[in-house]
Coordinates of C-alpha atoms in Angstrom, one line a residue:
M12 CA -16.8 27.9 -51.3
Q13 CA -17.4 30.0 -48.3
R14 CA -20.0 27.6 -47.0
R15 CA -17.6 24.6 -47.5
T16 CA -14.9 26.5 -45.6
L17 CA -17.3 27.2 -42.7
L18 CA -18.4 23.6 -42.6
Q19 CA -14.7 22.5 -42.6
A20 CA -14.0 24.9 -39.8
A21 CA -17.0 23.7 -37.8
L22 CA -15.9 20.1 -38.3
A23 CA -12.3 20.9 -37.2
A24 CA -13.6 22.7 -34.1
S25 CA -15.9 19.8 -33.3
L26 CA -13.1 17.3 -33.6
A27 CA -10.8 19.5 -31.5
A28 CA -13.5 19.8 -28.8
E29 CA -14.0 16.0 -28.8
A30 CA -10.2 15.5 -28.5
A31 CA -10.0 17.9 -25.6
T32 CA -12.9 16.2 -23.9
A33 CA -11.3 12.8 -24.4
A34 CA -8.0 14.1 -23.0
D35 CA -9.8 15.6 -20.0
A36 CA -12.0 12.6 -19.3
P37 CA -11.1 10.5 -16.3
K38 CA -8.9 7.6 -17.2
L39 CA -10.4 4.2 -16.4
L40 CA -8.5 0.9 -16.2
R41 CA -10.6 -2.2 -16.4
Y42 CA -9.2 -5.5 -15.1
A43 CA -10.4 -8.9 -14.0
F44 CA -9.4 -11.4 -11.3
Q45 CA -10.0 -15.1 -11.9
V46 CA -10.3 -15.7 -8.1
A47 CA -12.3 -13.8 -5.5
E48 CA -10.6 -11.6 -3.0
T49 CA -10.8 -12.2 0.8
G50 CA -10.5 -8.7 2.2
F51 CA -8.1 -5.7 2.5
D52 CA -6.3 -5.8 5.9
P53 CA -2.6 -6.4 5.2
A54 CA -2.1 -8.3 8.4
Q55 CA -4.8 -10.8 7.4
L56 CA -3.8 -11.7 3.9
T57 CA -1.7 -14.2 2.0
D58 CA -3.7 -14.5 -1.3
L59 CA -2.5 -12.9 -4.5
Y60 CA -5.8 -11.2 -5.3
S61 CA -6.4 -9.4 -2.1
Q62 CA -2.7 -8.4 -1.9
T63 CA -2.8 -6.9 -5.3
I64 CA -5.4 -4.5 -4.0
T65 CA -3.6 -3.7 -0.7
A66 CA -0.4 -3.1 -2.6
H67 CA -2.1 -0.2 -4.4
I68 CA -3.6 1.3 -1.2
F69 CA -0.8 0.9 1.3
E70 CA 2.9 1.7 1.0
A71 CA 6.0 0.0 2.4
P72 CA 9.2 2.1 2.9
Y73 CA 10.6 0.7 -0.3
G74 CA 9.4 -0.4 -3.7
Y75 CA 10.8 -1.4 -7.1
D76 CA 11.9 0.4 -10.2
P77 CA 9.0 -0.3 -12.6
L78 CA 11.2 -1.3 -15.5
A79 CA 14.6 -2.4 -14.2
V80 CA 15.7 -6.0 -15.0
P81 CA 16.9 -7.5 -12.8
P82 CA 14.5 -5.8 -10.3
R83 CA 16.0 -2.9 -8.4
I84 CA 14.7 -1.8 -5.0
V85 CA 14.1 2.0 -4.7
P86 CA 12.9 4.3 -1.9
L87 CA 9.1 4.7 -1.7
T88 CA 8.1 6.4 1.5
A89 CA 11.7 6.4 2.7
E90 CA 14.1 9.1 1.6
A91 CA 16.9 6.7 0.7
L92 CA 17.9 3.1 1.2
P93 CA 18.5 2.2 4.9
E94 CA 21.7 2.8 6.8
V95 CA 22.9 -0.7 7.7
S96 CA 25.4 -1.8 10.3
A97 CA 28.3 -3.9 9.3
D98 CA 26.8 -7.0 11.0
F99 CA 23.4 -6.6 9.2
R100 CA 21.6 -6.3 12.5
T101 CA 20.7 -2.6 12.7
F102 CA 18.8 -0.8 10.0
R103 CA 17.9 2.9 10.2
L104 CA 15.7 4.6 7.6
K105 CA 14.2 8.1 7.4
L106 CA 10.8 8.8 5.9
K107 CA 9.9 11.6 3.5
P108 CA 8.0 14.3 5.4
G109 CA 4.6 15.4 4.1
I110 CA 3.2 12.0 3.0
L111 CA -0.5 11.9 3.9
F112 CA -3.0 9.1 4.5
A113 CA -6.2 9.2 2.4
D114 CA -8.8 11.2 4.2
D115 CA -11.0 9.3 6.7
P116 CA -13.5 10.3 9.4
A117 CA -11.2 8.7 12.0
F118 CA -8.8 11.7 11.4
G119 CA -11.5 14.2 12.5
G120 CA -11.4 16.2 9.3
K121 CA -7.6 17.0 9.6
P122 CA -4.8 15.9 7.3
R123 CA -3.0 12.9 8.7
E124 CA 0.7 12.7 8.0
L125 CA 2.7 9.4 7.8
V126 CA 5.2 9.1 10.6
A127 CA 7.6 6.5 11.9
T128 CA 5.3 5.3 14.6
D129 CA 2.8 4.2 12.0
Y130 CA 5.2 1.5 10.8
V131 CA 6.0 0.5 14.3
Y132 CA 2.3 0.1 15.0
S133 CA 1.5 -1.7 11.7
W134 CA 4.3 -4.2 12.1
K135 CA 3.4 -4.8 15.7
R136 CA -0.1 -5.7 14.7
M137 CA 1.1 -8.9 13.0
A138 CA 2.4 -10.0 16.4
D139 CA -0.9 -9.3 18.2
P140 CA -2.4 -12.7 19.1
A141 CA -5.9 -11.2 18.7
V142 CA -5.2 -10.3 15.1
K143 CA -4.3 -13.9 14.3
S144 CA -2.2 -12.8 11.4
P145 CA -1.1 -15.5 9.0
N146 CA 1.9 -13.2 8.4
W147 CA 3.2 -13.4 11.9
A148 CA 5.5 -16.3 11.2
A149 CA 7.2 -14.3 8.4
V150 CA 7.6 -11.3 10.7
E151 CA 8.7 -13.3 13.6
E152 CA 11.6 -14.9 11.7
L153 CA 13.0 -11.5 10.9
G154 CA 14.1 -11.6 14.5
I155 CA 13.0 -8.1 15.6
V156 CA 14.4 -7.8 19.1
G157 CA 11.6 -7.9 21.8
L158 CA 8.7 -8.5 19.4
R159 CA 8.2 -12.2 20.1
E160 CA 8.5 -11.5 23.8
L161 CA 5.8 -8.9 23.7
R162 CA 3.5 -11.3 21.9
T163 CA 4.3 -14.1 24.4
E164 CA 3.6 -11.9 27.4
S165 CA 0.1 -11.1 25.9
Q166 CA -0.6 -14.7 25.4
Q167 CA 0.6 -15.9 28.8
L168 CA -1.1 -13.1 30.8
K169 CA -4.2 -13.3 28.6
Q170 CA -4.1 -9.5 28.4
P171 CA -4.6 -7.2 25.3
F172 CA -1.4 -6.8 23.3
N173 CA 0.5 -3.7 24.6
Y174 CA 1.2 -1.6 21.5
D175 CA 2.5 1.3 23.6
R176 CA 5.3 -0.7 25.2
P177 CA 8.6 0.2 23.6
I178 CA 10.8 -2.6 22.3
E179 CA 14.4 -2.3 21.4
G180 CA 14.0 -3.9 18.0
L181 CA 11.4 -1.5 16.5
R182 CA 11.3 2.1 17.5
A183 CA 10.7 5.6 16.2
V184 CA 13.9 7.6 16.9
D185 CA 12.0 10.8 15.9
R186 CA 9.0 11.7 13.9
Y187 CA 10.4 10.5 10.6
T188 CA 13.2 8.1 11.6
L189 CA 12.7 4.4 12.1
E190 CA 15.2 2.0 13.6
I191 CA 15.1 -1.8 13.4
R192 CA 17.3 -4.0 15.5
L193 CA 17.5 -7.7 14.9
A194 CA 18.7 -10.6 17.0
Q195 CA 20.6 -12.1 14.1
P196 CA 22.0 -10.8 10.8
R197 CA 19.5 -10.3 8.0
P198 CA 21.5 -9.2 4.9
R199 CA 18.3 -9.1 2.8
L200 CA 15.9 -7.3 5.1
V201 CA 15.3 -4.5 2.7
Q202 CA 13.5 -7.0 0.4
A203 CA 10.9 -7.6 3.2
L204 CA 10.6 -3.8 3.5
A205 CA 9.6 -3.5 -0.2
Q206 CA 6.4 -5.4 0.1
S207 CA 3.6 -2.8 0.2
D208 CA 0.9 -5.5 0.2
R209 CA 2.0 -6.7 3.7
M210 CA 4.4 -4.1 5.2
G211 CA 2.5 -1.0 4.3
A212 CA 1.6 1.5 7.0
L213 CA -1.8 1.7 8.6
A214 CA -3.1 4.5 10.8
R215 CA -3.9 3.3 14.4
E216 CA -7.0 5.6 14.5
V217 CA -8.6 3.9 11.5
V218 CA -7.8 0.4 12.8
E219 CA -9.4 1.2 16.2
A220 CA -12.4 2.9 14.7
Q221 CA -13.2 0.1 12.3
G222 CA -12.5 -2.9 14.5
A223 CA -13.9 -6.0 12.9
D224 CA -14.8 -4.1 9.7
L225 CA -11.2 -3.2 8.9
M226 CA -11.1 -5.9 6.1
A227 CA -13.6 -3.7 4.2
H228 CA -12.1 -0.3 5.1
P229 CA -8.5 0.0 4.0
V230 CA -6.9 3.5 4.5
G231 CA -3.3 4.0 3.4
T232 CA -0.9 6.4 1.8
G233 CA -0.9 4.7 -1.6
P234 CA -2.0 6.0 -5.0
F235 CA -5.5 4.6 -4.8
R236 CA -8.3 4.3 -2.2
L237 CA -11.2 1.8 -2.1
A238 CA -14.3 3.4 -3.6
R239 CA -16.6 0.5 -3.8
W240 CA -16.6 -3.2 -2.9
R241 CA -19.2 -5.8 -3.9
R242 CA -17.7 -9.0 -2.4
S243 CA -16.6 -11.6 -4.9
S244 CA -18.0 -9.5 -7.7
L245 CA -16.6 -6.0 -8.1
I246 CA -13.8 -3.9 -6.6
V247 CA -13.4 -0.2 -7.6
L248 CA -10.4 1.9 -6.7
E249 CA -10.1 5.6 -7.4
R250 CA -7.2 8.0 -7.3
N251 CA -6.3 9.0 -3.8
P252 CA -6.8 12.8 -3.9
T253 CA -4.3 13.4 -1.1
Y254 CA -1.6 11.4 -2.8
R255 CA 1.7 13.4 -2.9
E256 CA 3.4 14.6 -6.0
R257 CA 5.1 11.5 -7.2
F258 CA 6.5 11.1 -10.7
Y259 CA 7.3 8.1 -12.9
E260 CA 11.0 7.4 -12.6
S261 CA 12.8 4.4 -14.1
Q262 CA 16.3 3.5 -15.2
P263 CA 16.1 0.5 -17.5
A264 CA 19.2 -1.4 -18.6
A265 CA 21.2 0.1 -21.5
D266 CA 20.3 -2.9 -23.7
D267 CA 16.5 -2.9 -22.8
K268 CA 15.1 -1.2 -25.9
E269 CA 11.5 -1.6 -24.9
G270 CA 12.2 -0.4 -21.4
L271 CA 14.1 2.6 -22.6
A272 CA 11.2 3.6 -24.9
I273 CA 8.7 3.4 -22.1
A274 CA 11.0 5.4 -19.8
A275 CA 11.5 8.0 -22.5
R276 CA 7.7 8.5 -22.7
L277 CA 6.7 8.2 -19.1
N278 CA 9.6 9.5 -17.0
G279 CA 8.5 12.7 -15.3
R280 CA 4.8 11.9 -15.6
R281 CA 2.8 12.3 -12.4
I282 CA 1.4 9.1 -11.0
P283 CA -1.0 7.5 -10.9
M284 CA -1.8 8.2 -14.5
V285 CA -5.2 6.5 -14.3
D286 CA -8.1 7.9 -12.2
R287 CA -10.1 4.8 -11.6
V288 CA -9.6 1.0 -11.6
E289 CA -12.5 -1.4 -11.9
I290 CA -11.7 -5.0 -11.0
S291 CA -14.3 -7.6 -11.9
I292 CA -14.3 -11.1 -10.5
I293 CA -14.7 -13.5 -13.5
E294 CA -13.8 -17.0 -12.4
E295 CA -14.7 -18.9 -15.6
S296 CA -12.1 -18.6 -18.4
Q297 CA -14.5 -18.2 -21.3
P298 CA -16.4 -15.1 -20.1
R299 CA -13.1 -13.6 -18.9
W300 CA -11.6 -14.1 -22.3
L301 CA -14.7 -12.8 -24.2
S302 CA -14.8 -9.7 -22.0
F303 CA -11.4 -8.8 -23.2
L304 CA -12.2 -9.6 -26.8
N305 CA -15.3 -7.4 -26.6
G306 CA -13.2 -4.5 -25.2
E307 CA -14.7 -4.7 -21.8
Q308 CA -11.3 -5.4 -20.1
D309 CA -8.1 -3.4 -20.9
L310 CA -5.7 -6.1 -19.9
V311 CA -6.0 -9.9 -19.7
D312 CA -3.8 -11.1 -16.8
R313 CA -2.8 -14.6 -18.1
V314 CA -4.4 -15.6 -21.3
P315 CA -6.6 -18.6 -20.2
P316 CA -4.8 -21.8 -21.3
E317 CA -7.9 -22.9 -23.2
F318 CA -7.5 -19.9 -25.6
V319 CA -3.7 -19.8 -25.9
H320 CA -3.7 -21.6 -29.3
I321 CA -6.4 -19.3 -30.6
A322 CA -4.8 -16.1 -29.3
L323 CA -1.2 -16.9 -29.8
P324 CA -0.7 -19.4 -32.6
H325 CA 3.0 -20.3 -32.9
G326 CA 3.7 -18.0 -30.0
K327 CA 2.6 -14.8 -31.8
V328 CA -0.4 -12.6 -31.5
A329 CA -3.1 -14.0 -33.8
P330 CA -3.5 -11.9 -37.0
N331 CA -7.1 -10.9 -36.2
L332 CA -5.9 -9.6 -32.8
A333 CA -2.7 -8.0 -34.2
R334 CA -4.8 -6.0 -36.7
R335 CA -6.7 -4.5 -33.7
G336 CA -3.3 -3.4 -32.1
I337 CA -3.5 -5.9 -29.3
Q338 CA -0.1 -6.3 -27.6
L339 CA 1.6 -9.4 -26.0
T340 CA 3.9 -9.5 -23.0
R341 CA 5.3 -13.0 -22.2
T342 CA 7.2 -13.5 -18.9
L343 CA 8.8 -16.5 -17.2
A344 CA 7.3 -15.8 -13.8
A345 CA 9.0 -16.0 -10.4
D346 CA 6.4 -18.5 -9.5
T347 CA 5.6 -22.2 -9.0
V348 CA 2.6 -24.4 -9.3
F349 CA 2.4 -27.2 -6.8
T350 CA 0.2 -29.8 -5.0
F351 CA 0.7 -30.0 -1.3
F352 CA 0.2 -33.0 1.0
N353 CA -1.0 -32.4 4.5
L354 CA 1.6 -34.2 6.6
Q355 CA -0.9 -34.4 9.5
D356 CA -3.5 -36.1 7.4
P357 CA -4.1 -39.8 8.4
V358 CA -3.9 -41.0 4.8
V359 CA -1.3 -39.0 2.9
G360 CA 0.6 -37.6 5.9
G361 CA 3.3 -38.9 8.1
Y362 CA 7.0 -39.5 7.9
A363 CA 7.1 -43.3 8.1
P364 CA 8.6 -45.0 5.0
E365 CA 5.2 -46.3 3.7
K366 CA 3.7 -42.7 4.0
V367 CA 6.6 -41.2 2.1
A368 CA 6.3 -44.0 -0.5
L369 CA 2.6 -43.1 -1.1
R370 CA 3.4 -39.4 -1.7
R371 CA 6.3 -40.2 -4.0
A372 CA 4.1 -42.7 -6.0
I373 CA 1.4 -40.0 -6.4
S374 CA 4.1 -37.6 -7.6
L375 CA 5.4 -40.1 -10.1
S376 CA 1.9 -40.7 -11.5
W377 CA 1.5 -37.1 -12.6
D378 CA 2.6 -36.4 -16.1
V379 CA 4.1 -32.9 -16.0
E380 CA 4.9 -32.8 -19.8
R381 CA 1.2 -33.6 -20.5
E382 CA 0.1 -30.8 -18.2
I383 CA 2.4 -28.4 -20.0
R384 CA 1.4 -29.6 -23.5
L385 CA -2.4 -30.0 -23.0
Q386 CA -3.5 -27.9 -20.1
R387 CA -1.0 -25.0 -20.4
R388 CA -0.6 -25.1 -24.2
G389 CA 3.2 -24.9 -23.8
Q390 CA 3.2 -21.9 -21.5
A391 CA 5.3 -23.4 -18.7
I392 CA 8.5 -25.3 -17.9
P393 CA 8.9 -28.3 -15.5
A394 CA 9.6 -27.4 -11.9
Q395 CA 12.3 -29.5 -10.2
S396 CA 11.8 -28.0 -6.8
L397 CA 9.9 -25.3 -5.0
L398 CA 12.7 -22.7 -5.8
M399 CA 11.4 -20.2 -8.3
P400 CA 13.0 -18.6 -11.4
H401 CA 14.7 -15.2 -10.8
T402 CA 15.3 -16.1 -7.2
S403 CA 18.5 -17.1 -5.4
G404 CA 18.9 -20.9 -5.1
Y405 CA 17.1 -21.5 -8.4
D406 CA 19.2 -23.5 -10.9
P407 CA 17.7 -24.1 -14.4
H408 CA 20.1 -27.1 -14.8
F409 CA 19.1 -28.9 -11.6
K410 CA 17.2 -32.2 -12.1
S411 CA 15.2 -34.1 -9.5
E412 CA 12.7 -37.0 -9.3
I413 CA 10.0 -34.4 -8.6
A414 CA 9.4 -33.8 -12.3
D415 CA 9.6 -37.5 -13.3
H416 CA 6.6 -39.4 -14.7
D417 CA 7.0 -43.1 -14.2
V418 CA 3.8 -45.1 -13.5
A419 CA 5.5 -48.5 -13.4
R420 CA 7.9 -47.3 -10.7
A421 CA 5.0 -45.7 -8.8
N422 CA 3.1 -48.9 -8.7
A423 CA 6.2 -50.8 -7.7
L424 CA 6.6 -48.5 -4.7
L425 CA 3.0 -49.0 -3.6
D426 CA 3.4 -52.8 -3.9
T427 CA 6.6 -52.8 -2.0
Y428 CA 5.1 -50.8 1.0
G429 CA 2.0 -52.9 1.3
Y430 CA -0.6 -50.8 -0.6
L431 CA -2.4 -53.8 -2.1
D432 CA -5.9 -54.7 -3.4
R433 CA -6.8 -57.2 -0.8
D434 CA -10.6 -57.5 -1.5
G435 CA -10.4 -57.7 -5.2
D436 CA -12.5 -54.5 -5.9
G437 CA -9.8 -53.1 -8.2
W438 CA -8.6 -50.4 -5.6
R439 CA -5.7 -50.5 -3.2
E440 CA -6.1 -50.5 0.5
L441 CA -3.8 -49.1 3.2
P442 CA -1.0 -51.4 4.4
D443 CA -3.2 -52.3 7.5
G444 CA -6.1 -53.3 5.2
R445 CA -8.3 -50.3 5.9
P446 CA -10.0 -48.5 2.9
L447 CA -7.8 -46.0 1.2
V448 CA -9.6 -42.9 -0.1
I449 CA -7.7 -39.7 -0.8
E450 CA -9.4 -36.4 -0.2
F451 CA -8.6 -33.7 -2.7
A452 CA -9.7 -30.0 -2.5
T453 CA -10.8 -28.3 -5.7
E454 CA -12.8 -25.4 -7.0
P455 CA -16.0 -25.3 -9.2
D456 CA -14.6 -23.6 -12.3
S457 CA -14.1 -25.3 -15.6
L458 CA -10.4 -25.0 -15.7
R459 CA -10.0 -26.6 -12.3
R460 CA -12.4 -29.4 -13.4
S461 CA -10.1 -30.1 -16.3
Y462 CA -7.2 -30.5 -13.9
D463 CA -9.3 -32.8 -11.7
E464 CA -9.8 -35.1 -14.7
L465 CA -6.0 -35.4 -15.1
W466 CA -5.7 -36.1 -11.4
K467 CA -8.4 -38.8 -11.7
R468 CA -6.4 -40.4 -14.5
S469 CA -3.2 -40.3 -12.4
F470 CA -4.9 -41.8 -9.4
A471 CA -6.6 -44.5 -11.5
S472 CA -3.2 -45.4 -13.0
L473 CA -2.2 -46.3 -9.4
R474 CA -5.6 -47.9 -8.5
L475 CA -6.1 -45.3 -5.8
Q476 CA -9.5 -43.9 -5.0
V477 CA -9.9 -40.1 -4.8
R478 CA -12.7 -37.9 -3.6
F479 CA -12.8 -34.3 -4.8
N480 CA -14.3 -31.8 -2.4
V481 CA -15.5 -28.7 -4.1
A482 CA -15.4 -25.2 -2.5
K483 CA -14.7 -21.6 -3.4
W484 CA -11.0 -20.7 -3.4
P485 CA -11.1 -18.4 -0.3
E486 CA -12.9 -21.2 1.6
N487 CA -10.2 -23.7 0.6
L488 CA -7.5 -21.3 1.6
K489 CA -9.0 -20.9 5.1
A490 CA -9.4 -24.7 5.4
A491 CA -5.8 -25.3 4.2
R492 CA -4.4 -22.9 6.8
A493 CA -6.3 -24.7 9.5
G494 CA -4.9 -28.1 8.4
K495 CA -8.3 -29.4 7.2
I496 CA -7.3 -30.2 3.6
A497 CA -5.4 -33.4 2.7
M498 CA -4.3 -32.3 -0.8
W499 CA -4.7 -29.1 -2.8
F500 CA -3.4 -27.8 -6.1
L501 CA -2.4 -24.1 -6.2
S502 CA 0.4 -21.7 -7.1
D503 CA 2.8 -19.3 -5.4
T504 CA 4.5 -16.1 -6.6
S505 CA 7.6 -14.8 -5.0
T506 CA 7.5 -11.3 -3.6
Q507 CA 11.3 -11.0 -3.4
A508 CA 14.5 -12.2 -5.1
D509 CA 15.5 -14.3 -2.1
G510 CA 14.8 -17.9 -2.7
A511 CA 14.2 -18.4 1.1
Y512 CA 10.7 -16.9 0.6
G513 CA 9.7 -19.9 -1.6
I514 CA 10.9 -22.5 0.8
Q515 CA 9.0 -20.9 3.7
R516 CA 6.3 -23.4 2.6
L517 CA 8.2 -26.1 4.4
Y518 CA 9.4 -24.2 7.4
S519 CA 7.7 -25.4 10.6
R520 CA 7.1 -21.9 12.0
Q521 CA 5.0 -21.2 8.9
I522 CA 2.5 -23.9 9.8
G523 CA -0.9 -22.2 9.8
A524 CA 0.2 -19.7 7.2
R525 CA 2.4 -20.5 4.2
N526 CA 3.3 -24.1 5.3
M527 CA 0.0 -25.7 4.3
S528 CA 1.8 -29.1 4.2
R529 CA 2.3 -28.7 8.0
F530 CA 5.8 -30.2 7.3
Q531 CA 8.0 -30.4 10.4
L532 CA 11.6 -31.5 10.0
P533 CA 14.3 -30.2 12.3
E534 CA 17.0 -30.7 9.7
F535 CA 15.0 -28.5 7.2
D536 CA 14.4 -25.8 9.9
R537 CA 18.1 -25.6 10.7
I538 CA 19.0 -25.2 7.0
Y539 CA 16.3 -22.5 6.6
E540 CA 17.5 -20.6 9.6
Q541 CA 21.1 -20.7 8.3
L542 CA 19.9 -19.4 4.9
Q543 CA 18.5 -16.3 6.7
V544 CA 21.7 -15.2 8.3
L545 CA 24.3 -16.1 5.5
P546 CA 25.2 -13.5 2.9
D547 CA 24.7 -14.5 -0.7
G548 CA 27.4 -16.8 -2.0
P549 CA 28.5 -20.4 -2.6
E550 CA 27.9 -21.5 0.9
R551 CA 24.3 -20.3 0.8
E552 CA 23.7 -21.9 -2.7
A553 CA 24.9 -25.3 -1.2
L554 CA 22.2 -25.1 1.4
F555 CA 19.6 -24.4 -1.2
L556 CA 20.7 -27.7 -2.9
Q557 CA 20.1 -29.5 0.4
V558 CA 16.6 -28.1 0.6
K559 CA 15.8 -29.4 -2.9
R560 CA 17.0 -32.9 -2.0
L561 CA 14.9 -32.9 1.2
Q562 CA 11.8 -31.9 -0.7
A563 CA 12.4 -34.8 -3.2
A564 CA 13.1 -37.3 -0.4
Y565 CA 10.0 -36.5 1.8
M566 CA 7.7 -35.2 -0.9
P567 CA 5.6 -32.8 1.3
L568 CA 4.6 -31.1 -1.9
K569 CA 4.7 -32.0 -5.5
S570 CA 6.2 -29.2 -7.6
H571 CA 4.5 -29.0 -11.1
V572 CA 5.7 -26.1 -13.3
H573 CA 7.0 -22.6 -13.5
R574 CA 4.6 -20.6 -15.6
I575 CA 5.3 -18.6 -18.7
I576 CA 2.7 -16.0 -18.5
P577 CA 1.3 -14.4 -21.6
D578 CA -0.6 -11.2 -21.0
L579 CA -2.5 -9.3 -23.6
Q580 CA -3.2 -5.6 -23.6
Q581 CA -5.5 -3.4 -25.6
P582 CA -3.8 -0.9 -27.9
W583 CA -4.7 2.0 -25.6
I584 CA -2.7 0.6 -22.7
Y585 CA 0.8 1.9 -22.4
G586 CA 3.7 1.1 -20.1
Y587 CA 2.7 -2.5 -19.0
R588 CA 5.5 -4.8 -17.9
R589 CA 4.6 -7.8 -15.7
P590 CA 6.3 -7.2 -12.3
L591 CA 8.3 -10.0 -10.9
F592 CA 8.4 -9.3 -7.1
R593 CA 5.6 -6.8 -6.5
Y594 CA 1.9 -6.7 -6.9
E595 CA 1.5 -3.0 -7.6
F596 CA 1.6 -1.7 -11.2
W597 CA -1.7 0.0 -12.1
H598 CA -0.4 3.4 -11.2
F599 CA 2.5 2.9 -13.7
L600 CA 0.1 2.4 -16.6
D601 CA -1.3 5.0 -19.0
V602 CA -4.7 4.7 -20.8
L603 CA -4.5 6.5 -24.1
P604 CA -7.5 8.1 -25.7
H605 CA -9.5 5.6 -27.7

């Protein structure tokens, strides 16, 4: 009896020791990207995957409540929401003192505090012609007084950008106070100031020390720092040891039972709750899915469409997965999937009636319902325009030709505008009789190949020849910005509740950045600029309606769907909720002992 008691006591002690060890062990979050990153300099990025990393390393003045629906902006490095003038042209914000950058040799072994001049410098960088920031167009249209002129002076004099020259529109009033003055009203400016992926603060010393290597050497004030990077293969983040005392804080809606339960458990916890994040680049769907099933990934971001019926029969977690405690989160995303036409391309571009007819015919040939049913396994809704769900201007009841599938009407359009098979080879030629071959950019993964097959079928239904040009996603992105791609199929996720963000893709000042269609229409630009200065209300919604009609009329891009995103989490992941307008969320998750 005594021996049994001793054995039981030893076993209990051993179990307690194991539990204590597990509780003290560093918490690791394992995650996978389906597309490779491009780098980590906020001024250089527009892709989702790189921006997901920078949003965890850098910090904008504002962020979002992790659970609030609809999303609510909250102070991040700022002490409070900005003081705003009655005309929405002057914004003053005060930073919290004592926020530190992650340690870096550029700081000479001393702690480096975040100050107002860091934001002045970081946002000026996007105006520096030498940086060639694809985000300059978005910053320029904010109308910061004096910033465009500072850039123009550098270009005209062919001199280095003068970061030290004060400008009226962006100045540090004192060590912690930042003032922004705008040429025109911007009622929704705070939404731009809540994008840590792009508007986070950099330290000038680090930028100047790293030079061309800055893309591989991000140093910010955020909850994580870059520990390791094997390009297009592995990214490792670790807890920033200099990160301030920051605690999980959320105020979900009173009827949000799930949110209230998460808040009750996590409010008051110090963040980040995980010590390390390992991001693998797994481009093919099958190995990415298998890595999750084998417990090698903690969260699968978007169940691959090929496996939706296996993982989620009838919209519910499959019994074999449910028995393992795997959890489902399904979200109608603030996103859109689209195919753009390069309006400067000699085949699909142009504004002449026959060029518009070609694009509209191609749009009509695409069967969106088939895409949703077969490719996406029901996890999407048709898109009637480039306006995204959860954003201003989006109307779930709006209907346009963009989502129509009508091959007969498409062929009639081509016939009417002279796209005929003159030589009898079965393929149409251009109206002037020259060969017609459409160049289409694509990627080498199996999922993209399945979409290419659908596109082949669509083009064949119109008797149009197509040539698919295969390259890695980052290479296609670079080529698209440079105007070297005629057509490309991709997606966009909004980073703010303002629908104007989505329609930047057709604003002429965004050519070379978000406007890959290279669409230039003065009427559209005037509407976009009016949208920026108007307060929310019926007048602004009427302008959004005009935008939708112009897109359908000129067809610079074909909107496909808005995705319903099913994410699966292992049972030991707690607190996950897909963010709508932000990329950062890893620091809000807890990894339970398992």
